[in-house]
Structure formats: structure tokens, C-alpha cells
XYZ file of N, CA and C in Angstrom:
204
model
N -0.955 27.644 -4.764
C -0.985 26.617 -4.345
C 0.041 26.443 -4.153
N 0.207 25.675 -2.962
C 1.576 25.059 -2.586
C 1.397 23.663 -2.648
N 2.365 22.554 -2.701
C 2.322 21.208 -3.184
C 3.481 20.964 -2.037
N 3.358 20.407 -1.023
C 4.072 19.635 0.029
C 4.100 18.424 0.679
N 5.248 17.978 1.292
C 5.560 16.225 1.763
C 5.285 15.759 0.707
N 5.883 15.501 -0.614
C 5.944 14.288 -1.211
C 6.769 13.374 -0.916
N 6.805 11.950 -1.558
C 7.644 10.933 -0.685
C 9.158 11.705 -1.718
N 9.718 11.019 -1.079
C 11.247 10.723 -1.091
C 11.731 10.436 -3.036
N 13.175 11.418 -3.234
C 13.147 10.863 -4.722
C 13.118 9.633 -4.839
N 12.758 9.368 -6.625
C 12.584 7.881 -6.370
C 11.477 6.818 -6.149
N 10.382 7.577 -5.402
C 9.178 7.139 -5.376
C 8.017 8.173 -5.622
N 7.071 7.477 -6.240
C 6.141 8.363 -6.750
C 5.231 9.176 -5.959
N 4.734 10.164 -6.422
C 3.387 11.136 -5.599
C 2.632 11.448 -6.728
N 1.348 10.992 -6.450
C 0.254 11.360 -7.646
C -0.845 11.960 -6.522
N -1.224 13.096 -6.958
C -2.758 13.594 -6.139
C -3.378 14.150 -7.185
N -4.599 14.219 -7.164
C -5.742 14.657 -8.137
C -6.637 16.231 -7.286
N -6.160 17.380 -8.178
C -7.012 18.742 -7.292
C -8.135 18.739 -8.554
N -9.750 19.185 -7.604
C -10.741 19.709 -8.038
C -11.088 20.813 -7.992
N -10.861 21.700 -8.958
C -11.056 23.216 -8.483
C -12.630 23.739 -9.351
N -13.487 23.934 -8.710
C -14.825 24.184 -8.434
C -15.111 26.213 -8.717
N -14.376 26.609 -8.272
C -14.523 28.036 -8.491
C -13.950 29.116 -9.804
N -14.761 30.157 -10.166
C -14.852 30.754 -10.871
C -13.116 31.614 -10.682
N -11.995 31.286 -11.125
C -10.802 31.999 -10.939
C -9.800 31.605 -11.751
N -8.600 32.262 -11.144
C -7.271 31.972 -12.342
C -6.242 31.056 -11.192
N -6.254 30.408 -10.950
C -5.102 29.669 -10.301
C -3.767 30.052 -10.398
N -3.074 29.998 -9.565
C -1.588 30.390 -9.722
C -0.828 29.288 -8.813
N -0.004 28.745 -10.094
C 0.638 27.212 -9.818
C 1.856 27.299 -9.422
N 2.862 26.749 -9.175
C 4.002 26.463 -8.258
C 5.010 26.618 -9.355
N 6.152 27.358 -9.761
C 6.953 27.773 -10.787
C 7.279 25.968 -11.086
N 7.422 25.116 -10.072
C 8.082 23.620 -10.269
C 6.906 23.010 -11.248
N 5.761 23.276 -11.644
C 4.655 22.058 -11.891
C 5.104 22.355 -14.048
N 5.899 21.410 -14.734
C 5.798 21.432 -15.734
C 4.728 21.027 -16.315
N 4.174 21.566 -17.476
C 2.875 21.155 -18.072
C 3.323 20.821 -19.474
N 2.339 20.076 -19.966
C 2.748 19.869 -21.381
C 2.311 20.978 -22.806
N 3.367 20.867 -23.332
C 3.826 22.320 -24.333
C 4.592 23.246 -23.175
N 5.091 23.404 -22.348
C 5.027 24.082 -21.178
C 4.098 25.297 -21.047
N 2.801 25.487 -21.344
C 2.112 25.963 -21.379
C 0.601 25.609 -20.064
N 0.087 26.021 -19.361
C -0.584 26.327 -18.215
C -2.035 26.022 -18.615
N -2.748 25.090 -18.822
C -4.271 25.359 -19.401
C -4.929 25.944 -18.683
N -5.899 26.991 -19.517
C -6.673 27.684 -19.095
C -7.933 27.176 -18.119
N -7.879 27.420 -17.137
C -9.144 26.945 -16.168
C -10.560 27.168 -16.427
N -11.441 26.313 -16.331
C -12.858 26.096 -16.495
C -12.865 25.959 -15.480
N -14.261 26.471 -14.991
C -15.469 26.008 -13.797
C -15.093 24.564 -13.601
N -15.121 24.182 -12.453
C -15.288 22.537 -12.347
C -14.008 21.762 -13.218
N -12.892 22.099 -12.852
C -11.982 21.066 -13.844
C -10.879 20.447 -12.694
N -10.539 19.381 -13.539
C -9.473 18.484 -12.867
C -8.072 18.300 -12.993
N -7.128 18.664 -12.731
C -5.882 18.227 -12.761
C -5.119 17.006 -12.208
N -4.391 16.663 -12.258
C -3.501 15.750 -11.985
C -2.068 15.994 -11.917
N -1.195 15.612 -10.783
C 0.409 16.055 -10.588
C 0.945 14.875 -10.258
N 2.183 14.735 -10.419
C 3.111 13.463 -10.435
C 4.260 14.120 -10.265
N 4.868 13.929 -9.033
C 6.490 14.016 -9.157
C 6.860 12.807 -8.981
N 8.526 12.325 -9.415
C 9.359 11.234 -8.793
C 10.488 11.712 -8.347
N 10.480 12.892 -8.293
C 11.666 13.500 -7.267
C 11.809 14.158 -6.241
N 10.733 13.975 -5.464
C 10.521 14.711 -4.143
C 10.096 16.136 -4.136
N 9.469 16.231 -5.323
C 8.868 17.816 -5.646
C 9.294 18.584 -6.420
N 10.326 18.257 -6.800
C 11.696 19.381 -7.422
C 11.022 19.593 -8.650
N 10.216 18.874 -9.330
C 9.541 19.184 -11.020
C 8.192 18.148 -10.805
N 7.314 18.551 -10.637
C 6.042 18.242 -10.657
C 4.977 18.460 -12.313
N 5.191 16.938 -12.522
C 4.003 16.660 -13.934
C 2.929 16.910 -14.078
N 2.055 18.260 -14.457
C 0.989 18.773 -14.570
C -0.213 17.901 -15.293
N -1.412 17.963 -15.560
C -1.888 18.017 -16.665
C -3.178 18.133 -16.222
N -4.361 18.561 -17.427
C -5.632 19.209 -17.127
C -6.417 17.408 -17.393
N -7.174 17.162 -16.268
C -7.792 15.753 -16.624
C -9.181 15.856 -16.898
N -9.579 17.164 -16.998
C -11.061 17.332 -18.023
C -11.366 18.693 -17.005
N -12.364 19.088 -17.470
C -12.960 20.570 -17.736
C -14.466 20.606 -18.306
N -15.265 21.313 -17.188
C -16.213 21.594 -17.634
C -17.712 20.846 -17.198
N -17.087 20.368 -16.086
C -18.176 19.562 -15.541
C -19.544 20.147 -15.028
N -20.587 19.444 -14.877
C -21.923 19.751 -14.640
C -21.942 20.303 -13.052
């Protein structure tokens, strides 16, 4: 994935990504996950990404997984 066009530094950009396929996503190096560990993708998962520094660092969180 490539995350593009975030707001300028000092402004907040947030987006939600819902993945439905059975695959292993490759996240950009700029994503900072809790405990520095990307979550294991489960089919039908929702992720939320936030940046306040124009995309230099994205805070990534898995908001849910295993939806029916």
C-alpha cells in the first residue's frame, strides 16, 4: 500500500482501510504500530491510520477483525 496526499504538518489526517481478502498486506515503513508489531491480518479486518506530520509517520491500529 502507498499512503498519499496527507494534510500538511500540524494538521491531522485519518483514514480507515477495510480489507476483505485472504492475503498478507505489506505496510509502508512509515507505519508505527503498537509495540512496533504489525497485526496479523485476518479476513475482513479494519485498520485506522493517523498522521500529524504530513505522512512522515503514520500511527496504525487494527480496529477490528473477523467480521462476518
